[in-house]
Every structure is written in C-alpha cells, then in structure tokens.
GROMACS .gro file of C-alpha atoms in nm:
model
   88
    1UNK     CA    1  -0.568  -0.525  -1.151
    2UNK     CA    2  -0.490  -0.171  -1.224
    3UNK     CA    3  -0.496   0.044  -0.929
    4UNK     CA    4  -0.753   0.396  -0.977
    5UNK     CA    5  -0.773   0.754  -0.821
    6UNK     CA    6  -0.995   0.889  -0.984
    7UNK     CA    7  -1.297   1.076  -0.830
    8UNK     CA    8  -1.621   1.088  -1.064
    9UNK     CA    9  -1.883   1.312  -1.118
   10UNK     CA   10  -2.069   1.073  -1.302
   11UNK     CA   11  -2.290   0.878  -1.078
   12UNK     CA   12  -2.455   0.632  -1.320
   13UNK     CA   13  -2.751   0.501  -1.224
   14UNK     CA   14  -2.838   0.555  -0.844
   15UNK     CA   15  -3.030   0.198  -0.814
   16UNK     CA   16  -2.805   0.046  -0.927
   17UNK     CA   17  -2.616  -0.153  -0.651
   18UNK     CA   18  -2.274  -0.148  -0.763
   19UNK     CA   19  -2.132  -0.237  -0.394
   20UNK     CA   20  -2.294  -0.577  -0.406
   21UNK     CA   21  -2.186  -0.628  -0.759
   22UNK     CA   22  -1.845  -0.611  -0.653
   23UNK     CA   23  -1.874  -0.771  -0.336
   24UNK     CA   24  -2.054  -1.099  -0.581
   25UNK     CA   25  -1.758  -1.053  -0.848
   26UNK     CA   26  -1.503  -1.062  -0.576
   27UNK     CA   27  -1.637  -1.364  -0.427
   28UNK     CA   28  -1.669  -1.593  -0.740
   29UNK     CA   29  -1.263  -1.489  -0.801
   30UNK     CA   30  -1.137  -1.553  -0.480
   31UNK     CA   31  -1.052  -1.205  -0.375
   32UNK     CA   32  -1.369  -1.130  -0.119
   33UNK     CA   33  -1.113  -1.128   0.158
   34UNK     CA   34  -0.920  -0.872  -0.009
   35UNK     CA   35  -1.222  -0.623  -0.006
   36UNK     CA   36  -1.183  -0.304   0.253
   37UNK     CA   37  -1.375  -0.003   0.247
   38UNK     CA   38  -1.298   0.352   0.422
   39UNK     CA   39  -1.568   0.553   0.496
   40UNK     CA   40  -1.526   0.867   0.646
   41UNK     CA   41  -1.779   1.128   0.781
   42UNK     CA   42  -1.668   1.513   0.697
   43UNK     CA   43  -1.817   1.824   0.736
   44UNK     CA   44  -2.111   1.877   0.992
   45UNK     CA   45  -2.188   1.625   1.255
   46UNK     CA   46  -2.572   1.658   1.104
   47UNK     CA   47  -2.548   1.632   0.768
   48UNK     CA   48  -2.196   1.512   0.710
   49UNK     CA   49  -2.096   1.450   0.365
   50UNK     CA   50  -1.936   1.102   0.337
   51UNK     CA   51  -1.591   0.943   0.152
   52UNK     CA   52  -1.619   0.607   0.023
   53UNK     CA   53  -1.288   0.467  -0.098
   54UNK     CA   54  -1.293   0.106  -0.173
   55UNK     CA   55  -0.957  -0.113  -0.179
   56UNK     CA   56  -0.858  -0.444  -0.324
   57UNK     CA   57  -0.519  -0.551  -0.152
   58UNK     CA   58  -0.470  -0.239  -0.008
   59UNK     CA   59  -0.436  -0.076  -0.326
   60UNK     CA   60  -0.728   0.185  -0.400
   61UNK     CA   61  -0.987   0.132  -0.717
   62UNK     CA   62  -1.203   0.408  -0.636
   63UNK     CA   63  -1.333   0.691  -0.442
   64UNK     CA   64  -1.670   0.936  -0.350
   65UNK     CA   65  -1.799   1.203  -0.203
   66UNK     CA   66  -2.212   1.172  -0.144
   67UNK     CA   67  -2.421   1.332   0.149
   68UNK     CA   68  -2.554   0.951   0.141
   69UNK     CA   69  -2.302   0.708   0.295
   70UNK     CA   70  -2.439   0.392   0.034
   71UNK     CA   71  -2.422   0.645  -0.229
   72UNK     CA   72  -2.079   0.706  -0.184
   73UNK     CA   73  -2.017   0.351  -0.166
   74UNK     CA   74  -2.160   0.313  -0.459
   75UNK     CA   75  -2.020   0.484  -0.700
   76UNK     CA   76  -1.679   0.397  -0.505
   77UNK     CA   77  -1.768   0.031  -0.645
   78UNK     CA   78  -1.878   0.147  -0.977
   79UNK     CA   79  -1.509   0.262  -1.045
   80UNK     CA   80  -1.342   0.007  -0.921
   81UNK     CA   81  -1.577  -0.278  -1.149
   82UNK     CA   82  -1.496  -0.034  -1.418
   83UNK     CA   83  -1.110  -0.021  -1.315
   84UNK     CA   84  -1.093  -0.402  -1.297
   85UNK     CA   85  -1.268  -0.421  -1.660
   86UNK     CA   86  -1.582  -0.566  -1.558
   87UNK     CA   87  -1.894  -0.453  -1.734
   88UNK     CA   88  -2.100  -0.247  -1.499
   0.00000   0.00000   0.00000
C-alpha cells in the first residue's frame, strides 16, 4: 500500500458509494480493522463544510472537502481504492 495526500477536485460519480466499496474490499483482505476515518466539521456551525480523511494503518490514502459529510467520505474512499490500485 502506497500512502496518498492528495486532495481531488474530481468527484466521480456522486452515487457511487465508494465508502462501502472500501469498507467490502477491506474486509475480504483482512484489513477492515485497520480502517479509521477523521471527519471534521469547519467553517459555520450551520452549514459547516466537512474533511473526510480516510486511513489504513494510520497512514492516510485520501482526503475531502464537501458541504455533505458522506460526500466527503466519499470521494475520501474513492482515492484511497484508487491509491491501493483497485478499480473504482
């Protein structure tokens, strides 16, 4: 596993649930234990814009920024499938 930083502006496709991919993918290798997510509220208390950043033995393979908490998660999850090499 290669560890990734990078935050992307491309959000493939929105229904696409990309947390629960990785969530399935990490369970049928062994690593669903080594799953964590950060999520962080910033900005206004009512409309706070939300970072995602997903780890993998506390190393991170991705990160967002969405107004939508899910959102962020999943595009979080879409780079870190990607980073691990699995199709997405």
């Amino acid at each position: 596993m290669t560890a990734s930083g990078n935050t992307s502006t491309d959000k493939g496709n929105p229904s696409t649930q990309y947390a629960m991919l990785l969530h399935n993918q990490l369970q049928r290798n062994g690593y669903l234990n080594a799953l964590r997510w950060d999520d962080t509220p910033n900005g206004v208390r009512h409309a706070p814009a939300w970072l995602s950043i997903v780890y993998i033995n506390e190393i991170e393979y991705g990160r967002s920024v969405s107004l939508s908490k899910q959102t962020a998660r999943n595009d979080a999850a879409r780079q870190a499938l990607q980073s691990l090499g699995w199709k997405v």
